[in-house]
Short mmCIF file of C-alpha atoms in Angstrom, two decimals:
data_model
loop_
_atom_site.label_atom_id
_atom_site.label_comp_id
_atom_site.label_asym_id
_atom_site.label_seq_id
_atom_site.Cartn_x
_atom_site.Cartn_y
_atom_site.Cartn_z
CA MET A 1 31.13 28.83 -50.25
CA GLN A 2 33.70 26.19 -49.39
CA ARG A 3 36.98 27.60 -48.10
CA TYR A 4 40.51 26.11 -48.12
CA PHE A 5 43.63 27.29 -46.36
CA ILE A 6 46.75 27.04 -48.49
CA ASP A 7 50.37 28.12 -48.34
CA SER A 8 51.19 31.22 -50.40
CA LYS A 9 53.86 29.11 -52.10
CA GLN A 10 51.08 27.08 -53.71
CA ILE A 11 50.16 30.16 -55.81
CA LEU A 12 52.06 30.79 -59.03
CA ASN A 13 50.84 33.20 -61.73
CA ASN A 14 47.34 33.24 -60.27
CA ILE A 15 47.13 29.45 -60.31
CA VAL A 16 46.74 27.53 -57.04
CA THR A 17 48.10 23.99 -57.04
CA ILE A 18 46.57 21.65 -54.47
CA THR A 19 48.11 18.23 -53.84
CA ASN A 20 47.42 17.54 -50.16
CA SER A 21 44.34 16.08 -48.45
CA ASP A 22 42.26 18.96 -49.83
CA VAL A 23 42.25 17.07 -53.15
CA HIS A 24 40.23 14.28 -51.57
CA HIS A 25 37.94 16.82 -49.89
CA ILE A 26 37.30 18.74 -53.11
CA LYS A 27 36.77 15.61 -55.23
CA ASN A 28 35.09 13.13 -52.93
CA VAL A 29 33.56 15.03 -50.03
CA MET A 30 32.37 18.17 -51.82
CA ARG A 31 32.12 16.42 -55.23
CA MET A 32 33.10 19.63 -56.98
CA LYS A 33 33.45 20.06 -60.71
CA VAL A 34 35.48 22.28 -63.03
CA ASN A 35 34.21 25.89 -62.87
CA ASP A 36 32.91 25.51 -59.30
CA GLU A 37 34.02 28.39 -57.13
CA VAL A 38 35.91 28.17 -53.85
CA ILE A 39 37.51 30.62 -51.47
CA VAL A 40 41.21 30.22 -50.72
CA CYS A 41 43.06 31.84 -47.84
CA ASP A 42 46.83 31.91 -47.71
CA ASN A 43 49.12 32.09 -44.71
CA LEU A 44 49.60 35.83 -45.28
CA ALA A 45 45.92 36.51 -44.48
CA ASN A 46 44.97 37.05 -48.12
CA THR A 47 41.56 35.78 -49.20
CA TYR A 48 40.76 34.97 -52.84
CA LEU A 49 37.78 33.93 -54.87
CA SER A 50 38.90 31.19 -57.24
CA LYS A 51 37.49 28.60 -59.58
CA LEU A 52 38.40 25.02 -60.33
CA ILE A 53 40.12 24.65 -63.68
CA SER A 54 41.50 21.12 -63.48
CA ILE A 55 40.78 18.02 -61.40
CA GLU A 56 43.29 15.21 -61.71
CA LYS A 57 43.92 12.07 -59.68
CA ASP A 58 46.18 13.64 -57.03
CA LYS A 59 46.11 17.28 -58.05
CA VAL A 60 43.59 20.06 -58.32
CA LEU A 61 44.25 23.43 -59.99
CA LEU A 62 42.38 26.60 -59.15
CA GLU A 63 42.49 29.91 -60.93
CA ILE A 64 42.29 33.04 -58.79
CA ILE A 65 39.47 35.27 -60.00
CA ASP A 66 39.58 38.05 -57.49
CA LYS A 67 41.04 39.13 -54.21
CA ILE A 68 38.31 39.35 -51.58
CA ASN A 69 38.23 42.17 -49.10
CA GLU A 70 36.91 40.18 -46.17
CA ASN A 71 38.01 40.22 -42.55
CA ASN A 72 36.41 37.86 -40.10
CA GLU A 73 39.31 38.07 -37.68
CA LEU A 74 39.05 39.63 -34.23
CA PRO A 75 40.50 43.15 -33.95
CA ILE A 76 42.77 41.91 -31.15
CA ASP A 77 45.28 39.05 -31.02
CA ILE A 78 44.49 36.83 -28.04
CA THR A 79 46.96 34.17 -26.98
CA ILE A 80 45.72 31.45 -24.64
CA ALA A 81 48.60 30.14 -22.51
CA HIS A 82 47.12 26.87 -21.27
CA GLY A 83 48.50 24.46 -18.68
CA VAL A 84 49.10 21.22 -20.55
CA VAL A 85 45.99 19.01 -20.41
CA ARG A 86 45.08 15.59 -21.80
CA ARG A 87 45.04 14.99 -25.53
CA GLU A 88 41.24 14.94 -26.03
CA LYS A 89 40.76 18.07 -23.97
CA THR A 90 43.51 19.87 -25.88
CA GLU A 91 41.87 18.95 -29.17
CA GLU A 92 38.46 20.10 -27.98
CA VAL A 93 39.88 23.44 -26.79
CA ILE A 94 41.87 23.98 -29.98
CA ARG A 95 38.84 23.30 -32.17
CA ARG A 96 36.51 25.63 -30.25
CA ILE A 97 38.86 28.56 -29.72
CA THR A 98 39.86 28.44 -33.39
CA GLU A 99 36.18 28.87 -34.30
CA LEU A 100 35.84 31.67 -31.76
CA GLY A 101 38.75 33.62 -33.27
CA CYS A 102 41.73 32.92 -31.02
CA TYR A 103 45.11 34.12 -32.34
CA GLU A 104 47.53 31.68 -30.69
CA TYR A 105 47.40 28.57 -28.51
CA LEU A 106 50.43 28.21 -26.28
CA PRO A 107 50.71 25.03 -24.17
CA VAL A 108 52.66 25.54 -20.94
CA LEU A 109 54.04 22.82 -18.67
CA MET A 110 52.64 23.61 -15.25
CA LYS A 111 53.08 22.06 -11.82
CA ARG A 112 49.61 20.52 -11.58
CA SER A 113 49.32 19.26 -15.15
CA VAL A 114 48.07 15.66 -15.07
CA VAL A 115 50.05 15.04 -18.26
CA LYS A 116 53.69 14.91 -17.25
CA VAL A 117 55.29 13.89 -20.53
CA TYR A 118 54.34 16.18 -23.38
CA GLN A 119 53.97 14.42 -26.69
CA ASP A 120 54.09 16.52 -29.80
CA ARG A 121 50.77 16.06 -31.60
CA SER A 122 51.07 19.23 -33.64
CA GLU A 123 50.40 17.54 -36.99
CA ARG A 124 47.00 16.30 -35.88
CA GLN A 125 46.28 19.51 -33.98
CA ASN A 126 47.15 21.71 -36.97
CA LYS A 127 44.74 19.63 -39.04
CA ILE A 128 41.99 20.39 -36.51
CA ILE A 129 42.88 24.09 -36.69
CA LYS A 130 42.74 24.07 -40.49
CA GLU A 131 39.34 22.36 -40.55
CA ALA A 132 37.89 24.63 -37.86
CA SER A 133 39.25 27.73 -39.64
CA GLU A 134 37.71 26.69 -42.95
CA GLN A 135 34.36 25.87 -41.38
CA SER A 136 34.18 29.08 -39.34
CA HIS A 137 35.22 31.33 -42.27
CA ARG A 138 38.39 32.65 -40.74
CA ASN A 139 41.00 34.47 -42.81
CA ARG A 140 44.02 33.15 -41.01
CA LEU A 141 44.94 30.03 -39.11
CA MET A 142 45.32 30.08 -35.35
CA ILE A 143 48.98 29.73 -34.40
CA LEU A 144 49.80 26.52 -32.54
CA SER A 145 52.97 27.14 -30.57
CA SER A 146 55.38 24.61 -29.15
CA VAL A 147 55.12 23.73 -25.50
CA ILE A 148 57.14 25.95 -23.15
CA SER A 149 58.05 25.93 -19.46
CA PHE A 150 56.39 28.18 -16.90
CA GLN A 151 59.52 30.31 -16.71
CA GLU A 152 59.50 30.75 -20.49
CA LEU A 153 55.89 31.95 -20.23
CA ILE A 154 56.96 34.57 -17.70
CA ASN A 155 59.86 35.57 -19.95
CA ARG A 156 57.54 36.15 -22.89
CA LYS A 157 55.57 38.81 -21.02
CA ASP A 158 57.04 41.80 -22.86
CA GLU A 159 55.79 40.51 -26.21
CA PHE A 160 52.25 41.40 -25.12
CA ASP A 161 50.40 44.64 -24.44
CA LEU A 162 48.41 42.99 -21.65
CA CYS A 163 49.04 39.81 -19.64
CA LEU A 164 46.22 38.29 -17.60
CA TYR A 165 45.56 35.05 -15.77
CA ALA A 166 42.31 33.42 -14.75
CA HIS A 167 42.02 32.83 -11.03
CA PHE A 168 39.09 31.82 -8.89
CA ASN A 169 40.00 32.80 -5.36
CA LYS A 170 42.13 35.90 -5.78
CA ASN A 171 41.01 39.47 -5.49
CA VAL A 172 40.47 39.81 -9.16
CA LYS A 173 39.77 42.62 -11.56
CA SER A 174 36.71 42.59 -13.80
CA ILE A 175 37.43 42.02 -17.47
CA LYS A 176 35.23 45.04 -18.26
CA LYS A 177 37.37 47.40 -16.18
CA ILE A 178 40.58 46.08 -17.71
CA ILE A 179 39.30 46.35 -21.27
CA GLU A 180 37.93 49.86 -20.77
CA ASN A 181 41.34 51.46 -20.80
CA PHE A 182 43.10 49.10 -23.19
CA HIS A 183 44.25 50.36 -26.56
CA GLY A 184 46.83 47.75 -27.53
CA ARG A 185 46.46 44.68 -29.69
CA LYS A 186 48.23 41.71 -28.15
CA ILE A 187 46.61 40.09 -25.11
CA LEU A 188 47.79 36.97 -23.31
CA VAL A 189 45.46 35.08 -20.98
CA ALA A 190 46.96 32.26 -18.90
CA VAL A 191 44.66 29.42 -17.80
CA GLY A 192 45.75 26.72 -15.34
CA PRO A 193 45.56 22.94 -15.95
CA GLU A 194 43.07 20.54 -14.24
CA GLY A 195 44.25 21.34 -10.73
CA GLY A 196 44.67 25.08 -11.35
CA PHE A 197 47.85 27.09 -10.89
CA ALA A 198 50.16 26.05 -8.04
CA ASP A 199 50.72 28.69 -5.34
CA GLU A 200 54.28 29.31 -6.49
CA GLU A 201 53.06 29.83 -10.05
CA VAL A 202 50.53 32.43 -8.87
CA LEU A 203 53.38 34.14 -7.02
CA LYS A 204 55.50 34.23 -10.17
CA LEU A 205 52.60 35.57 -12.23
CA ASP A 206 51.97 38.32 -9.69
CA GLU A 207 55.64 39.24 -9.50
CA ALA A 208 55.83 39.46 -13.28
CA GLY A 209 52.82 41.79 -13.34
CA PHE A 210 50.21 39.46 -14.81
CA ILE A 211 46.76 40.67 -13.74
CA PRO A 212 44.30 38.13 -12.23
CA ILE A 213 40.81 38.09 -13.74
CA THR A 214 37.62 36.24 -12.86
CA LEU A 215 35.66 34.16 -15.34
CA GLY A 216 32.46 34.48 -13.35
CA LYS A 217 31.18 32.99 -10.11
CA ARG A 218 31.24 29.36 -11.11
CA VAL A 219 34.33 27.15 -11.23
CA LEU A 220 35.01 26.41 -14.89
CA ARG A 221 36.86 23.32 -16.02
CA THR A 222 40.26 23.94 -17.57
CA GLU A 223 38.85 23.08 -21.00
CA THR A 224 35.87 25.45 -20.62
CA ALA A 225 37.79 28.48 -19.37
CA PRO A 226 39.54 29.27 -22.72
CA LEU A 227 36.17 29.21 -24.54
CA TYR A 228 34.74 31.71 -22.06
CA VAL A 229 37.81 33.94 -22.45
CA ILE A 230 37.74 34.03 -26.25
CA SER A 231 33.95 34.44 -26.35
CA VAL A 232 33.95 37.40 -23.96
CA PHE A 233 37.02 39.20 -25.33
CA GLY A 234 35.83 38.62 -28.88
CA TYR A 235 32.40 39.96 -27.99
CA GLU A 236 33.82 43.06 -26.33
CA PHE A 237 36.27 43.95 -29.07
CA GLU A 238 34.39 42.99 -32.16
CA SER A 239 32.54 45.78 -33.82
CA PHE A 240 29.13 44.27 -34.32
CA ILE A 241 26.71 45.09 -37.09
CA ASP A 242 23.75 47.07 -35.78
CA MET B 1 34.73 21.43 -0.50
CA GLN B 2 32.89 18.58 -2.21
CA ARG B 3 29.32 19.40 -3.16
CA TYR B 4 26.31 17.11 -3.74
CA PHE B 5 22.93 17.89 -5.20
CA ILE B 6 20.08 16.18 -3.39
CA ASP B 7 16.31 16.26 -3.37
CA SER B 8 14.78 18.24 -0.50
CA LYS B 9 12.83 15.07 0.36
CA GLN B 10 16.11 13.49 1.40
CA ILE B 11 16.25 15.90 4.36
CA LEU B 12 14.39 14.99 7.55
CA ASN B 13 15.01 16.68 10.89
CA ASN B 14 18.31 18.11 9.67
CA ILE B 15 19.55 14.67 8.58
CA VAL B 16 20.29 14.03 4.90
CA THR B 17 19.92 10.42 3.79
CA ILE B 18 21.92 9.46 0.69
CA THR B 19 21.31 6.10 -0.99
CA ASN B 20 22.03 6.77 -4.67
CA SER B 21 25.31 6.78 -6.62
CA ASP B 22 26.61 9.55 -4.34
CA VAL B 23 27.24 6.83 -1.77
CA HIS B 24 29.87 5.29 -4.02
CA HIS B 25 31.33 8.73 -4.74
CA ILE B 26 31.56 9.67 -1.06
CA LYS B 27 32.99 6.31 0.04
CA ASN B 28 35.18 5.18 -2.84
CA VAL B 29 36.03 8.21 -4.95
CA MET B 30 36.41 10.86 -2.26
CA ARG B 31 37.25 8.29 0.49
CA MET B 32 35.51 10.43 3.08
CA LYS B 33 35.22 9.59 6.75
CA VAL B 34 32.77 10.39 9.53
CA ASN B 35 33.02 14.08 10.53
CA ASP B 36 34.23 15.15 7.07
CA GLU B 37 32.31 18.16 5.81
CA VAL B 38 30.43 18.45 2.53
CA ILE B 39 28.14 21.00 0.93
CA VAL B 40 24.66 19.88 -0.06
CA CYS B 41 22.34 21.76 -2.41
CA ASP B 42 18.68 20.86 -2.67
CA ASN B 43 16.29 21.33 -5.56
CA LEU B 44 14.87 24.44 -3.91
CA ALA B 45 18.19 26.30 -4.29
CA ASN B 46 19.12 25.93 -0.60
CA THR B 47 22.78 25.33 0.16
CA TYR B 48 23.90 23.70 3.42
CA LEU B 49 27.14 22.92 5.17
CA SER B 50 26.87 19.39 6.54
CA LYS B 51 29.01 16.70 8.06
CA LEU B 52 29.12 12.95 7.67
CA ILE B 53 27.68 11.13 10.67
CA SER B 54 27.29 7.59 9.35
CA ILE B 55 28.72 5.57 6.46
CA GLU B 56 27.08 2.22 5.80
CA LYS B 57 27.23 -0.20 2.88
CA ASP B 58 24.54 1.46 0.74
CA LYS B 59 23.67 4.50 2.81
CA VAL B 60 25.37 7.63 4.01
CA LEU B 61 23.90 10.03 6.58
CA LEU B 62 24.83 13.69 6.82
CA GLU B 63 23.91 16.15 9.50
CA ILE B 64 23.19 19.71 8.44
CA ILE B 65 25.36 22.13 10.39
CA ASP B 66 24.43 25.41 8.83
CA LYS B 67 22.60 27.03 5.96
CA ILE B 68 25.07 28.75 3.63
CA ASN B 69 24.30 32.10 2.13
CA GLU B 70 25.97 31.53 -1.21
CA ASN B 71 24.75 32.38 -4.68
CA ASN B 72 26.82 31.39 -7.67
CA GLU B 73 23.86 31.56 -10.05
CA LEU B 74 23.55 34.10 -12.84
CA PRO B 75 21.22 37.03 -12.11
CA ILE B 76 19.24 36.13 -15.25
CA ASP B 77 17.58 32.89 -16.33
CA ILE B 78 18.80 31.95 -19.81
CA THR B 79 17.09 29.18 -21.72
CA ILE B 80 18.90 27.72 -24.72
CA ALA B 81 16.38 26.41 -27.28
CA HIS B 82 18.63 24.19 -29.37
CA GLY B 83 17.86 22.42 -32.62
CA VAL B 84 18.20 18.71 -31.85
CA VAL B 85 21.78 17.56 -32.51
CA ARG B 86 23.63 14.26 -32.18
CA ARG B 87 23.99 12.58 -28.80
CA GLU B 88 27.68 13.40 -28.19
CA LYS B 89 27.21 17.03 -29.19
CA THR B 90 24.17 17.36 -26.93
CA GLU B 91 26.12 15.96 -24.00
CA GLU B 92 29.05 18.29 -24.67
CA VAL B 93 26.74 21.32 -24.83
CA ILE B 94 24.82 20.31 -21.72
CA ARG B 95 28.01 19.83 -19.71
CA ARG B 96 29.54 23.17 -20.74
CA ILE B 97 26.47 25.39 -20.46
CA THR B 98 25.71 23.90 -17.04
CA GLU B 99 29.18 24.99 -15.90
CA LEU B 100 28.65 28.41 -17.44
CA GLY B 101 25.41 28.97 -15.53
CA CYS B 102 22.61 28.21 -18.02
CA TYR B 103 19.10 28.00 -16.55
CA GLU B 104 17.35 25.63 -18.97
CA TYR B 105 18.21 23.48 -21.97
CA LEU B 106 15.30 23.01 -24.33
CA PRO B 107 15.78 20.68 -27.31
CA VAL B 108 13.64 21.60 -30.31
CA LEU B 109 12.95 19.44 -33.36
CA MET B 110 13.95 21.56 -36.33
CA LYS B 111 13.79 21.05 -40.08
CA ARG B 112 17.53 20.66 -40.62
CA SER B 113 18.30 18.49 -37.60
CA VAL B 114 20.47 15.57 -38.69
CA VAL B 115 18.85 13.50 -35.95
CA LYS B 116 15.34 12.70 -37.09
CA VAL B 117 14.23 10.37 -34.33
CA TYR B 118 14.65 11.84 -30.90
CA GLN B 119 15.60 9.33 -28.25
CA ASP B 120 15.05 10.28 -24.65
CA ARG B 121 18.43 10.20 -22.94
CA SER B 122 17.38 12.40 -20.04
CA GLU B 123 18.62 10.01 -17.34
CA ARG B 124 22.19 10.13 -18.63
CA GLN B 125 21.93 13.84 -19.45
CA ASN B 126 20.64 14.69 -15.97
CA LYS B 127 23.60 12.81 -14.52
CA ILE B 128 25.94 15.02 -16.59
CA ILE B 129 24.10 18.11 -15.34
CA LYS B 130 24.40 16.96 -11.71
CA GLU B 131 28.13 16.30 -12.05
CA ALA B 132 28.81 19.58 -13.86
CA SER B 133 26.75 21.51 -11.30
CA GLU B 134 28.65 19.96 -8.39
CA GLN B 135 32.02 20.58 -9.99
CA SER B 136 31.25 24.18 -10.96
CA HIS B 137 29.78 25.06 -7.53
CA ARG B 138 26.32 25.91 -8.72
CA ASN B 139 23.41 26.25 -6.30
CA ARG B 140 20.77 24.79 -8.54
CA LEU B 141 20.63 22.25 -11.32
CA MET B 142 20.10 23.35 -14.91
CA ILE B 143 16.62 22.32 -16.07
CA LEU B 144 16.62 19.75 -18.84
CA SER B 145 13.31 20.06 -20.67
CA SER B 146 11.59 17.53 -22.90
CA VAL B 147 11.94 17.91 -26.63
CA ILE B 148 9.31 20.10 -28.29
CA SER B 149 8.28 20.95 -31.84
CA PHE B 150 9.18 24.23 -33.54
CA GLN B 151 5.60 25.41 -33.20
CA GLU B 152 5.64 24.68 -29.48
CA LEU B 153 8.79 26.82 -29.20
CA ILE B 154 6.97 29.70 -30.88
CA ASN B 155 4.00 29.15 -28.55
CA ARG B 156 6.21 29.41 -25.47
CA LYS B 157 7.32 32.95 -26.37
CA ASP B 158 5.18 34.73 -23.79
CA GLU B 159 6.85 32.87 -20.93
CA PHE B 160 10.00 34.97 -21.55
CA ASP B 161 10.89 38.62 -21.14
CA LEU B 162 13.12 38.48 -24.20
CA CYS B 163 13.27 36.00 -27.10
CA LEU B 164 16.32 35.98 -29.38
CA TYR B 165 17.73 33.75 -32.08
CA ALA B 166 21.26 33.44 -33.41
CA HIS B 167 21.56 34.10 -37.12
CA PHE B 168 24.55 34.59 -39.33
CA ASN B 169 23.29 36.31 -42.43
CA LYS B 170 20.44 38.45 -41.21
CA ASN B 171 20.54 42.11 -40.34
CA VAL B 172 21.10 41.46 -36.74
CA LYS B 173 21.13 43.50 -33.57
CA SER B 174 24.17 43.60 -31.34
CA ILE B 175 23.78 41.79 -28.03
CA LYS B 176 25.15 44.90 -26.28
CA LYS B 177 22.35 47.11 -27.63
CA ILE B 178 19.69 44.59 -26.69
CA ILE B 179 21.01 44.11 -23.19
CA GLU B 180 21.37 47.84 -22.55
CA ASN B 181 17.67 48.38 -22.16
CA PHE B 182 16.71 45.03 -20.70
CA HIS B 183 15.42 44.86 -17.15
CA GLY B 184 13.65 41.49 -17.10
CA ARG B 185 14.90 38.13 -15.95
CA LYS B 186 13.91 35.38 -18.39
CA ILE B 187 15.77 35.25 -21.71
CA LEU B 188 15.40 32.63 -24.41
CA VAL B 189 18.04 32.23 -27.11
CA ALA B 190 17.27 29.87 -29.99
CA VAL B 191 20.18 28.23 -31.80
CA GLY B 192 19.77 26.23 -35.00
CA PRO B 193 20.96 22.63 -35.57
CA GLU B 194 23.93 21.63 -37.78
CA GLY B 195 22.43 23.10 -40.94
CA GLY B 196 21.06 26.21 -39.25
CA PHE B 197 17.44 27.33 -39.22
CA ALA B 198 15.38 26.62 -42.34
CA ASP B 199 14.04 29.71 -44.13
CA GLU B 200 10.49 29.00 -43.03
CA GLU B 201 11.66 28.71 -39.42
CA VAL B 202 13.36 32.11 -39.64
CA LEU B 203 10.09 33.49 -41.00
CA LYS B 204 8.16 32.05 -38.08
CA LEU B 205 10.68 33.41 -35.59
CA ASP B 206 10.45 36.87 -37.14
CA GLU B 207 6.66 36.79 -37.21
CA ALA B 208 6.56 35.80 -33.55
CA GLY B 209 8.84 38.71 -32.66
CA PHE B 210 12.05 36.83 -31.86
CA ILE B 211 15.01 39.19 -32.37
CA PRO B 212 17.98 37.97 -34.46
CA ILE B 213 21.41 38.40 -32.89
CA THR B 214 24.94 37.82 -34.15
CA LEU B 215 27.48 35.71 -32.33
CA GLY B 216 30.39 37.47 -34.00
CA LYS B 217 31.87 37.43 -37.49
CA ARG B 218 32.82 33.77 -37.63
CA VAL B 219 30.45 30.90 -38.32
CA LEU B 220 30.13 28.93 -35.08
CA ARG B 221 29.23 25.28 -35.00
CA THR B 222 25.86 24.47 -33.49
CA GLU B 223 27.59 23.00 -30.43
CA THR B 224 29.82 26.08 -29.94
CA ALA B 225 27.10 28.74 -30.29
CA PRO B 226 25.35 27.97 -26.95
CA LEU B 227 28.69 28.26 -25.09
CA TYR B 228 29.28 31.67 -26.65
CA VAL B 229 25.76 32.78 -25.72
CA ILE B 230 25.95 31.73 -22.07
CA SER B 231 29.51 33.10 -21.70
CA VAL B 232 28.62 36.51 -23.09
CA PHE B 233 25.24 36.93 -21.37
CA GLY B 234 26.70 35.66 -18.11
CA TYR B 235 29.61 38.07 -18.44
CA GLU B 236 27.33 41.03 -19.14
CA PHE B 237 24.86 40.36 -16.35
CA GLU B 238 27.07 39.06 -13.63
CA SER B 239 28.18 41.66 -11.15
CA PHE B 240 31.87 41.03 -10.96
CA ILE B 241 34.08 41.57 -7.97
CA ASP B 242 36.35 44.54 -8.46
#
């Protein structure tokens, strides 16, 4: 069933009012009619079954039929702290890790980032997140955070139960070993930009107590590494049907 | 160190003769000079340390210094049998799963493929594989197989120690449980095209003894699913440094 992410403010007395680009999607892409059913998710992680009750030129009204007890979210909150990369790569990463269940994407200005001037493209990026969340049947949107400096990343350490960074050459710990004894919820994994972390950044990460991990024997591109991380952590923590 | 994949026929008496596009890469992109060292990998999974001994207009000669005992390959051979998808998606998948260590990419014509006429783009795709293999420090190139029909996929089953397919709605087995008792080498994982497998295809897979697996609770796009598969299987089978 088609799914739309809305703001909880759009709900009043069980009626959902849609006036944004979803109107076009409902009317022209999905060609829906009154009485068709859709799933709506709000920004408080509530999921509802609803049905179309009115389709106007620039407005669609839905009536909530039932609250759905569905949870397709990972049982852990993974934040990817990613060295700033080029626009297309950022978009590709955002789209894929949203699908894979990532909690937060946190761009970090790093020494070896090819992109030196960070342009805010959050409007477009949040649109990608919304689309990917709807398509992958998530119950909440991935958080897109504002860009921060490397020092700010280090300062945020205490917000997390576990802080890791991906490194190729270091004496690294296996993800399996680290996970084995982990009982928290909030995990941060830092991934370097195109050229990797600078030596002084690795030093700062070590000093702050970030743990280096390997992503396997091959050298992954900066835009592939986050997909590996979310796939593997998701796989390990998700309770699979059997 | 820069790495180039060559054909074993290019080696004669310890001298490697390069006349293809690598010449441009060595001369103009890397701006290498005589005595610079490079790694060469041949199609027989041999890896050599070599040094430049001659740079001409359209030809570069390397002398092999030593055979390197390096293995960055996964300890299992995973084949992704992928419902034919659009050109850009195919290229994206090929690039990423090469990095992640995939053994073979096998395009399969499936009922719900959006692309109905398959165009051979193997020359361009093999170039992507070569580049991704060099960049990710692999020791062998991923095999790009010719497109086959769904029936041919079924017929190839006996070539593998384990045949799986990714399915969202079925009563699926967890990858962990399946891996636990697996001691073979050759694994095939079939992934549907944009619209997923058709019902009759699922029936055929079941009849042939392919085992359905889940890729987690979210619905992954057809171009994301292979990355998840290679990440997770690679992670599980690779003996990590600790």
